[in-house]
Short mmCIF file of C-alpha atoms in Angstrom, two decimals:
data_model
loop_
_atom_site.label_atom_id
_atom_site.label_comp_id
_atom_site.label_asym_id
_atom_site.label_seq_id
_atom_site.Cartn_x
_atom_site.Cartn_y
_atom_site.Cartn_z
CA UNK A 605 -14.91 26.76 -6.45
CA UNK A 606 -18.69 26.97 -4.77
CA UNK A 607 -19.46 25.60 -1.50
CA UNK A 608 -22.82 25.43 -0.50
CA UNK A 609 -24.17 24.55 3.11
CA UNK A 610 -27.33 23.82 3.89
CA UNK A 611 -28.99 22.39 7.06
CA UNK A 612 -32.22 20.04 7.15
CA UNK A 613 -34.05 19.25 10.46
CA UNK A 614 -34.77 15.82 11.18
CA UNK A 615 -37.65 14.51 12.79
CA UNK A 616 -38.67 10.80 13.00
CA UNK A 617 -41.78 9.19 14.21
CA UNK A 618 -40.14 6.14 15.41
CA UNK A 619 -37.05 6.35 18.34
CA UNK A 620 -35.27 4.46 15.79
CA UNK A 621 -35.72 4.69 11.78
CA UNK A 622 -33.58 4.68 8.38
CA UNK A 623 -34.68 7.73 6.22
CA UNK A 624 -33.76 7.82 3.02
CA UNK A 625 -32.45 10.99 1.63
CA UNK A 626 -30.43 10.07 -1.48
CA UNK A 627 -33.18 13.06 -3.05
CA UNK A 628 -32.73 15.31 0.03
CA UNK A 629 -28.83 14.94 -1.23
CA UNK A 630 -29.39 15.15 -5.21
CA UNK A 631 -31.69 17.94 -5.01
CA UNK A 632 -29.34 20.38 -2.93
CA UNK A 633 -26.55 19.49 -5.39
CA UNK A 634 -28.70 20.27 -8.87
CA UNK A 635 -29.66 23.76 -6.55
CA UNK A 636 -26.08 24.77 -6.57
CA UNK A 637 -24.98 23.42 -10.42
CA UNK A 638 -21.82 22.05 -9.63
CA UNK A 639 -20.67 19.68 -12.12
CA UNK A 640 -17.63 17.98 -10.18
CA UNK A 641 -17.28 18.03 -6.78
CA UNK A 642 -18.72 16.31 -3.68
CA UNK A 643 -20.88 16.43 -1.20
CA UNK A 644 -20.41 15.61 2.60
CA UNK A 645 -23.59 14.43 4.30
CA UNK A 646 -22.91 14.30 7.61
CA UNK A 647 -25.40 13.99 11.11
CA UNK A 648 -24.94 17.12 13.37
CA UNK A 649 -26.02 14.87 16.44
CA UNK A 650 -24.15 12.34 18.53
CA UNK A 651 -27.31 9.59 18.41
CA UNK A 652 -27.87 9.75 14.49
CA UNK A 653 -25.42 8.05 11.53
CA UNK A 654 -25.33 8.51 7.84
CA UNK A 655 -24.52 5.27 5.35
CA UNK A 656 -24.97 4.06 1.87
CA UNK A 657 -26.35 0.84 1.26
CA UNK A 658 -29.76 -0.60 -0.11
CA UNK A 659 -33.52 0.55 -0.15
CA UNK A 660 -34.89 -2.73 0.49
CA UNK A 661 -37.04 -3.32 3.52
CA UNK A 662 -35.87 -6.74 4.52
CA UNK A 663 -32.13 -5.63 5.13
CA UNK A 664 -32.96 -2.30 6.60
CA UNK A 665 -35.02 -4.43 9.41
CA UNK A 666 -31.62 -6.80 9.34
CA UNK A 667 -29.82 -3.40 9.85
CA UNK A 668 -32.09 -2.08 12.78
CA UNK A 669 -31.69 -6.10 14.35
CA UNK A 670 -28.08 -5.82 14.02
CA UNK A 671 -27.31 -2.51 15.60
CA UNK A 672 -29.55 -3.35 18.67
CA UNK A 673 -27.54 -6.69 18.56
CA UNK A 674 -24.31 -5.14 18.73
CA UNK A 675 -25.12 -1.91 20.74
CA UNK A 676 -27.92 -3.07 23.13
CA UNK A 677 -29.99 -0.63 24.68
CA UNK A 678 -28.95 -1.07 28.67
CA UNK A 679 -30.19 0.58 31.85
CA UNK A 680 -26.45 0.53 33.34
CA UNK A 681 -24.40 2.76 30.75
CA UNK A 682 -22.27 5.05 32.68
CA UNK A 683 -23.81 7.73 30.22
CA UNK A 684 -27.27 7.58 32.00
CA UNK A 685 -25.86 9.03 35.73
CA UNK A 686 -26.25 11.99 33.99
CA UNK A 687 -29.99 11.52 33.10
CA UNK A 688 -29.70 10.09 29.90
CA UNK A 689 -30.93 7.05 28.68
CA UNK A 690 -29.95 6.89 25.03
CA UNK A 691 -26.33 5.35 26.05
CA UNK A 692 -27.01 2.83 22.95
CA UNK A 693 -28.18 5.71 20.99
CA UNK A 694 -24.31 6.78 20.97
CA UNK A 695 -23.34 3.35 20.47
CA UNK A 696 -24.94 2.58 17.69
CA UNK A 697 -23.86 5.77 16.13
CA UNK A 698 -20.25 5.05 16.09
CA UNK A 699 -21.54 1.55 14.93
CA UNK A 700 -22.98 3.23 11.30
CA UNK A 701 -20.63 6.02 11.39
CA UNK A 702 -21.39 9.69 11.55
CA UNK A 703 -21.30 11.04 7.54
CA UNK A 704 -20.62 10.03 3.99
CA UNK A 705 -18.56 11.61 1.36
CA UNK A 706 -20.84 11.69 -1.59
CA UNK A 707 -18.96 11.90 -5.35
CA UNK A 708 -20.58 14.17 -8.18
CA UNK A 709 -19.50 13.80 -11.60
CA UNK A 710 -21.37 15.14 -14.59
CA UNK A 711 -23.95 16.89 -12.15
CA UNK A 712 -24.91 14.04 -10.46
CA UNK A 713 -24.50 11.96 -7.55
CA UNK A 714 -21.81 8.91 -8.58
CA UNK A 715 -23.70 6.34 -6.65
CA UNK A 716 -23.30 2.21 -7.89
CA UNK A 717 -26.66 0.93 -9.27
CA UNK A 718 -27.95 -0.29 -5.75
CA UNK A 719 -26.33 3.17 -3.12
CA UNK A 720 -28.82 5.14 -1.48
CA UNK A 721 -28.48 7.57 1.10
CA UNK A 722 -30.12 7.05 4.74
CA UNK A 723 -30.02 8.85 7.78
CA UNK A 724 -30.01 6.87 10.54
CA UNK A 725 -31.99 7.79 13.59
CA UNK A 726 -31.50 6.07 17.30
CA UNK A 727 -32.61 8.14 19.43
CA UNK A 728 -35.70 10.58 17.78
CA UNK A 729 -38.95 11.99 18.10
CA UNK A 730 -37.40 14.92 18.20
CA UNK A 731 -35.84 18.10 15.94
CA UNK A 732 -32.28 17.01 14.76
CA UNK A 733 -29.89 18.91 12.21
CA UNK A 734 -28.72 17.25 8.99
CA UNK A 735 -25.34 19.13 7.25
CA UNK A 736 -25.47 18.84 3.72
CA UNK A 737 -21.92 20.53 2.25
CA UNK A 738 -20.98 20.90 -1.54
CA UNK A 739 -18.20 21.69 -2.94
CA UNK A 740 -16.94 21.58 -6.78
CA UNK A 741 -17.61 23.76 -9.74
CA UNK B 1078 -8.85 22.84 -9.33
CA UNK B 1079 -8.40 19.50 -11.33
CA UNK B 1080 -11.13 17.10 -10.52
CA UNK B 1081 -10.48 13.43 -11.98
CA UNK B 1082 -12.86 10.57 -11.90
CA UNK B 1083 -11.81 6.86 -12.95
CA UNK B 1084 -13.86 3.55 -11.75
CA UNK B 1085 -12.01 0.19 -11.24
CA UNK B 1086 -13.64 -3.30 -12.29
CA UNK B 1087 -13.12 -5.26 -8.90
CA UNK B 1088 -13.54 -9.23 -9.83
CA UNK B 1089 -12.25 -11.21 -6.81
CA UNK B 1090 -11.27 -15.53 -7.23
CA UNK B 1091 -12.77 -16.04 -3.60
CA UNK B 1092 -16.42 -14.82 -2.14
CA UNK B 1093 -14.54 -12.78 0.71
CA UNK B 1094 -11.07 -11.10 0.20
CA UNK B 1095 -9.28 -8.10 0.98
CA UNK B 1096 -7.69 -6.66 -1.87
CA UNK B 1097 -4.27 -4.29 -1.16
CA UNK B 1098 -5.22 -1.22 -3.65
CA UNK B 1099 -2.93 1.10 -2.71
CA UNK B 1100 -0.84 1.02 -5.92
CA UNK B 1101 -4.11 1.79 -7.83
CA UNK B 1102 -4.84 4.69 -5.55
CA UNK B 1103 -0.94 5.84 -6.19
CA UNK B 1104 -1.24 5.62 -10.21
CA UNK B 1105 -4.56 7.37 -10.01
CA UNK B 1106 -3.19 10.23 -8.42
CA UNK B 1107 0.10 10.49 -10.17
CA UNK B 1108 -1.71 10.05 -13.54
CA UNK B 1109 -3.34 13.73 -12.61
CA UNK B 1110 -0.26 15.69 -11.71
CA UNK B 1111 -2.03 17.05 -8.87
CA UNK B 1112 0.72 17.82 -6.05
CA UNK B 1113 -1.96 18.66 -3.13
CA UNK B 1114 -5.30 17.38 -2.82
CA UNK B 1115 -7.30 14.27 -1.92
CA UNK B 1116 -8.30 11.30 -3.35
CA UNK B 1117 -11.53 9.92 -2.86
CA UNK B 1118 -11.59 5.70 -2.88
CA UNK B 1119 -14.99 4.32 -2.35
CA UNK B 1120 -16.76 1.01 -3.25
CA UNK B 1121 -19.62 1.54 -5.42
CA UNK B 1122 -21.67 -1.52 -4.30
CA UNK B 1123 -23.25 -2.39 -0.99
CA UNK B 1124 -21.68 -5.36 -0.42
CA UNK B 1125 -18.49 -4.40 -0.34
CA UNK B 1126 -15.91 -2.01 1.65
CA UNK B 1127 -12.47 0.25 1.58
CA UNK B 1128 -10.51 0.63 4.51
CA UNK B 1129 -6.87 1.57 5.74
CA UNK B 1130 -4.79 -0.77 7.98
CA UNK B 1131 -1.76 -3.11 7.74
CA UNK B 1132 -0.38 -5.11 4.86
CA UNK B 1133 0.19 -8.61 7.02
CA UNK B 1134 -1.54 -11.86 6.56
CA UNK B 1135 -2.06 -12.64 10.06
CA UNK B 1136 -4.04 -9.61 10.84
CA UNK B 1137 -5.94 -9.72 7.51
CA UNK B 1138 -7.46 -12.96 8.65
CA UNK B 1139 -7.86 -11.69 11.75
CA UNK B 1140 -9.74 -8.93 10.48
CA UNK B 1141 -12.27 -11.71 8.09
CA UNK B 1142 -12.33 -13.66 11.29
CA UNK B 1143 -13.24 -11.22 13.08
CA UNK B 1144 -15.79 -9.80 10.05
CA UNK B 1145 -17.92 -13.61 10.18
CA UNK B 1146 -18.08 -13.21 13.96
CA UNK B 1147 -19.94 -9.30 14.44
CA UNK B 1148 -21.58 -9.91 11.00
CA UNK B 1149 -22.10 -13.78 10.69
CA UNK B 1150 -23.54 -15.63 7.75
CA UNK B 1151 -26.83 -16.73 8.37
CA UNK B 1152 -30.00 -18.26 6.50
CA UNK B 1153 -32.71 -16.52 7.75
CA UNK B 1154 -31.89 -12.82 7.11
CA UNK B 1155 -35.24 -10.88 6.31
CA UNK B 1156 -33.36 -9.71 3.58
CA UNK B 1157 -33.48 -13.39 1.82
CA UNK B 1158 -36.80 -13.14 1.42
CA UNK B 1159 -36.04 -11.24 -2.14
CA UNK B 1160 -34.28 -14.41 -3.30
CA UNK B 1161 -30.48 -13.02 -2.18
CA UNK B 1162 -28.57 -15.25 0.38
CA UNK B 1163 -25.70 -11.84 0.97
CA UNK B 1164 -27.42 -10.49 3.70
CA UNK B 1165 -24.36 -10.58 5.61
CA UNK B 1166 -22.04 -8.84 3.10
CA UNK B 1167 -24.46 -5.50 4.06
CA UNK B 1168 -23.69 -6.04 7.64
CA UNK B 1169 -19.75 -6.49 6.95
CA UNK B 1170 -20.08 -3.77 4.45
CA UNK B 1171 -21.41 -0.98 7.17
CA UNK B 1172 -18.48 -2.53 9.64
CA UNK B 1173 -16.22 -1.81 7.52
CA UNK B 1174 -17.57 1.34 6.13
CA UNK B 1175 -17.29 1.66 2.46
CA UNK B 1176 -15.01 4.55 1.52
CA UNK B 1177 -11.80 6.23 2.84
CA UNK B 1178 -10.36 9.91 1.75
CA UNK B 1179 -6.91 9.77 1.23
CA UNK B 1180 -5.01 13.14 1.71
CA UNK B 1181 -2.22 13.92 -1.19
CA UNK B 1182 0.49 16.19 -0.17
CA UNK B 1183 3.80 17.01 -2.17
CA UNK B 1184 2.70 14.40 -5.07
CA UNK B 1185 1.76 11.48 -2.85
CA UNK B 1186 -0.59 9.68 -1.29
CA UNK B 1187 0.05 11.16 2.71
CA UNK B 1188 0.24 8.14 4.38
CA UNK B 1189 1.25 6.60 7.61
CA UNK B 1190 4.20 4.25 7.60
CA UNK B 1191 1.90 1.18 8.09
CA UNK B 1192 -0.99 2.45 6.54
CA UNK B 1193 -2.40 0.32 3.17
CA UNK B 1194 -5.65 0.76 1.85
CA UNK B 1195 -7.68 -2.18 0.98
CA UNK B 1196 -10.75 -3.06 -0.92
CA UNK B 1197 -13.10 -5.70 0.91
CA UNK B 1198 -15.05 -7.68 -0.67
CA UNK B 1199 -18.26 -9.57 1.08
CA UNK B 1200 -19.70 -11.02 -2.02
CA UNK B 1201 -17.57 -11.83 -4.60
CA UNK B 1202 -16.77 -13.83 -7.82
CA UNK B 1203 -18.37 -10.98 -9.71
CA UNK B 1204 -17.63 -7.99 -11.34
CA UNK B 1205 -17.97 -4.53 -9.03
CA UNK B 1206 -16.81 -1.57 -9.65
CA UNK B 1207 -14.65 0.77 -7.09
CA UNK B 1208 -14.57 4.62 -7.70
CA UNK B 1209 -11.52 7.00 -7.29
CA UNK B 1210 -12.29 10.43 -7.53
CA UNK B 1211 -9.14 13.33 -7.08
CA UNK B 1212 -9.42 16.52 -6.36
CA UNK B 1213 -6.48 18.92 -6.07
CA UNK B 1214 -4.02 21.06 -7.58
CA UNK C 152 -8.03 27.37 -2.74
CA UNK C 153 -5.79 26.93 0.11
CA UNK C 154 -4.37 23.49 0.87
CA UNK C 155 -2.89 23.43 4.45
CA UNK C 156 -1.29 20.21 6.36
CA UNK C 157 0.05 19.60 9.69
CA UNK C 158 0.98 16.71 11.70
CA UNK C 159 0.54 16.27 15.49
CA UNK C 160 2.22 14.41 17.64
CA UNK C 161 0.32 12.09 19.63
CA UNK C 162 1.55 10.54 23.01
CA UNK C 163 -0.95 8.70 25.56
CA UNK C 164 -0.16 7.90 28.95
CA UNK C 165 -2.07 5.36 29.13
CA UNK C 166 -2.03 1.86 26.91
CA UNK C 167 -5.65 2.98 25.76
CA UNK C 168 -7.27 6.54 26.13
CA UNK C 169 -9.62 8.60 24.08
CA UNK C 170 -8.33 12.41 23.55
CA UNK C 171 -10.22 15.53 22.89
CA UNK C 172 -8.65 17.41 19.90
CA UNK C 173 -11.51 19.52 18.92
CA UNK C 174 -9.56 22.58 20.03
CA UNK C 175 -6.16 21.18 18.05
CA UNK C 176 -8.52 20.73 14.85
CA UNK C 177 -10.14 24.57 15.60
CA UNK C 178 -6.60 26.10 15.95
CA UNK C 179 -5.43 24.93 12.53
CA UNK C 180 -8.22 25.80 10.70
CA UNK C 181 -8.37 29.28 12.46
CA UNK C 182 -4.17 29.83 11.06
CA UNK C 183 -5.35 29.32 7.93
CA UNK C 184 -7.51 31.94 7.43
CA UNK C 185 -9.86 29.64 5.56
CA UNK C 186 -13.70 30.63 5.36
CA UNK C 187 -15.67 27.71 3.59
CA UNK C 188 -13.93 24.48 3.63
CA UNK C 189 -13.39 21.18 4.79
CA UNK C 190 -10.61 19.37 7.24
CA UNK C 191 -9.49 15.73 7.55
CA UNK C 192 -8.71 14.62 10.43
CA UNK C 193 -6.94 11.20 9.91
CA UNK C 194 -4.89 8.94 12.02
CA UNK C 195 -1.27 7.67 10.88
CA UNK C 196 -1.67 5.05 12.04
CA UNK C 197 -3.67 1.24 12.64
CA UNK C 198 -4.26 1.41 16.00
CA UNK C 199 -5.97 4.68 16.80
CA UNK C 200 -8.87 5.83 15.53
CA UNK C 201 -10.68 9.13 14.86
CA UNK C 202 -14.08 9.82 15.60
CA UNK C 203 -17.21 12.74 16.95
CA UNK C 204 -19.41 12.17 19.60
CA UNK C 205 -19.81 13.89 23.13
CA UNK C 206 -17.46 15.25 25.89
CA UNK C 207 -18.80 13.23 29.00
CA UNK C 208 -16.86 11.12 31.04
CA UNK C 209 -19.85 8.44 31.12
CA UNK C 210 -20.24 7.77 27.44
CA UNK C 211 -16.25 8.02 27.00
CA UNK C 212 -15.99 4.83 29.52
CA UNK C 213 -18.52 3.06 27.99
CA UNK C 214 -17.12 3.41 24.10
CA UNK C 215 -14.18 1.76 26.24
CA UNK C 216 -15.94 -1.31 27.18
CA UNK C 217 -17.79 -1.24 23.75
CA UNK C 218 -14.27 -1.39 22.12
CA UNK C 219 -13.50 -4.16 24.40
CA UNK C 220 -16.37 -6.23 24.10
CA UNK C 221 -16.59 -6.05 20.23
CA UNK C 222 -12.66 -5.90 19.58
CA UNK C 223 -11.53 -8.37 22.71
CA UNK C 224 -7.89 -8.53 23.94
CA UNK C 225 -6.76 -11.85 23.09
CA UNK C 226 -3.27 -13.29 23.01
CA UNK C 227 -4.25 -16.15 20.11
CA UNK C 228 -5.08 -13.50 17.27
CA UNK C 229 -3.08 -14.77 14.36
CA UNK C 230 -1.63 -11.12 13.79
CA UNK C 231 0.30 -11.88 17.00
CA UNK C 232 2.51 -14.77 15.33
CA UNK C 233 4.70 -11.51 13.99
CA UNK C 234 5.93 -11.07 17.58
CA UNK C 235 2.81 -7.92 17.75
CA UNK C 236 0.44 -8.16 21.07
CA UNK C 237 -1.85 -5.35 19.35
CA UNK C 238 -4.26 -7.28 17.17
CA UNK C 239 -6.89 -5.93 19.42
CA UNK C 240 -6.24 -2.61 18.87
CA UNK C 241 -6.31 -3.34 15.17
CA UNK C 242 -9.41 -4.42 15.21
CA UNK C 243 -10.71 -1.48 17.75
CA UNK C 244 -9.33 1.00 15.08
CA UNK C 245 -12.03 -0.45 11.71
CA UNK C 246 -14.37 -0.29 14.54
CA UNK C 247 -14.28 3.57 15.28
CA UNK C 248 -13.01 4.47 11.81
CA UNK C 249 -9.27 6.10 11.40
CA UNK C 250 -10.76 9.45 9.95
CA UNK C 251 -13.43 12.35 9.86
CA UNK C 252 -13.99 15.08 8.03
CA UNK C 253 -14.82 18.48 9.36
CA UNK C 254 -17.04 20.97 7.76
CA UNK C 255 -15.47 24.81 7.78
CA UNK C 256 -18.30 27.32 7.21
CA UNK C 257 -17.91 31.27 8.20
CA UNK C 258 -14.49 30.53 9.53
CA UNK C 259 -15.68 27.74 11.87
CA UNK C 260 -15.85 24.30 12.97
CA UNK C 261 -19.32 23.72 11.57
CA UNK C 262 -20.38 20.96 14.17
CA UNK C 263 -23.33 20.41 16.20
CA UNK C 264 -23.86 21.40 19.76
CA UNK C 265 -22.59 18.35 21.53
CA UNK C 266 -20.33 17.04 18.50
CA UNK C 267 -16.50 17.05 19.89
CA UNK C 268 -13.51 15.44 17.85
CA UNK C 269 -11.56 12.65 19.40
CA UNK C 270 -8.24 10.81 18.89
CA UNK C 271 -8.33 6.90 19.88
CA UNK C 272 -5.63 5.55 21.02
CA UNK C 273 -5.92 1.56 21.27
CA UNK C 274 -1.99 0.80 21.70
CA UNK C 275 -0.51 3.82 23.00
CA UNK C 276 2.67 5.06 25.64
CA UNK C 277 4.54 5.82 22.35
CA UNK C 278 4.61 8.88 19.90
CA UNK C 279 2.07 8.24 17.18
CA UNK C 280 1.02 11.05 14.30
CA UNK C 281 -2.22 12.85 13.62
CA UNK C 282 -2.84 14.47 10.20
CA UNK C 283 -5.01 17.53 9.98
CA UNK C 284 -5.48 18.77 6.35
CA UNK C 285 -7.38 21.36 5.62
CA UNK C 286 -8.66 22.91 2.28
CA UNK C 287 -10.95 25.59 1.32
CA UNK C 288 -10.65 29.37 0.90
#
């Protein structure tokens, strides 16, 4: 068994923005040539998510719509007595969900026909630490 | 280390169901031998989801209820602009979240007494596939 | 490759109540003696959830009143027709996701700086189980 860890800093124009790093993902994989395995891709910050779903630009706008729908950016969160004002930042990243297991077979990433890879960024503009961990042989 | 791979063609009668797959996951994992591990269960499609909870009709409609109401149908998703009308089976799809990991211990899948895992499907009437992938020894 | 699985007890004293277990998670990797690895951290059961995000009293309350806003209390859920009051917490539990999993690396809980590990408990004053497996080596 190999298991290779590597880290990738973040750092997004926008306060809020998908990335896509389904090639971020495949090329650290091919690095380590494991053949069957998997790869966890998981967000080492409390304001950022990880998901599969579609590179299309129309339903990653619906996505950014619906999170602010759902987790509203607010002046009253508890959260900001400390300071802070990215209460929906945290929200929204229990919304999406922290990390994604990500299968390999055959030396490459078992995604369906239409999966990519974002990271999802609610609170940035700044350095932030991506954990990309595989595992197989 | 046994790694084991199979993909499951999904084709659901309705546009929205929950299908119970836990006997699929089961059979997957006793086909390998593999007496401690996990299994992997993830949808490979971006309209759909996997989840664990309760085997009970009341709550599953609660759960589709509940589904249409924090990830409604509706017309004039930006997404429709590419000719699709599913826009909403993305939204339910990231609610949901669209894999589990299921831990095997002593030969079987390590589950809770309530606990069922279920494949959901947003956009239906079609063939999709679902991917198991079991690790262990 | 080590394979190593324990179950904890789980007993709120209040109906609903989120619990730090980082240091429960960090204990049973650190018995194991694994190195580079990987640990579940799942709930047993379907209403409690599992999820990382940040040790301050603020942002706990308001994933509270998230949960409740999103997931309502309601006494008309259909779920409820079994005699159950808990649909809610049902429905709180998809929300937050049942499950993470933990990167190991050098011996250690490989999370960022502010990432903690909680236990959700949406229907609680009763002993519920928490499964912790880790692998690795």
């Amino acid at each position: 068994m190999k298991w290779h860890t590597v880290y990738h800093w973040m750092e997004t124009a926008k306060q809020r923005e998908f990335i896509n790093i389904t090639t971020i993902v495949e090329d650290t994989v091919k690095e380590t040539g494991i053949r069957e395995g998997m790869a966890l891709v998981s967000a080492m910050h409390i304001t950022s998510g990880v998901f599969v779903n579609d590179e299309e630009e129309g339903i990653k706008a619906d996505f950014m719509e619906w999170a602010e729908k759902l987790a509203p950016f607010r002046s009253d969160y508890r959260h900001h007595r400390t300071g802070e004002t990215n209460g929906d930042a945290h929200l929204k990243s229990l919304l999406f969900h922290h990390q994604v297991m990500i299968p390999v077979t055959n030396g490459k990433l078992d995604l369906g026909p239409w999966q990519e890879i974002f990271y999802a960024e609610f609170d940035g503009r700044r350095r932030k630490r991506l954990l990309i961990k595989v595992m197989g042989e």
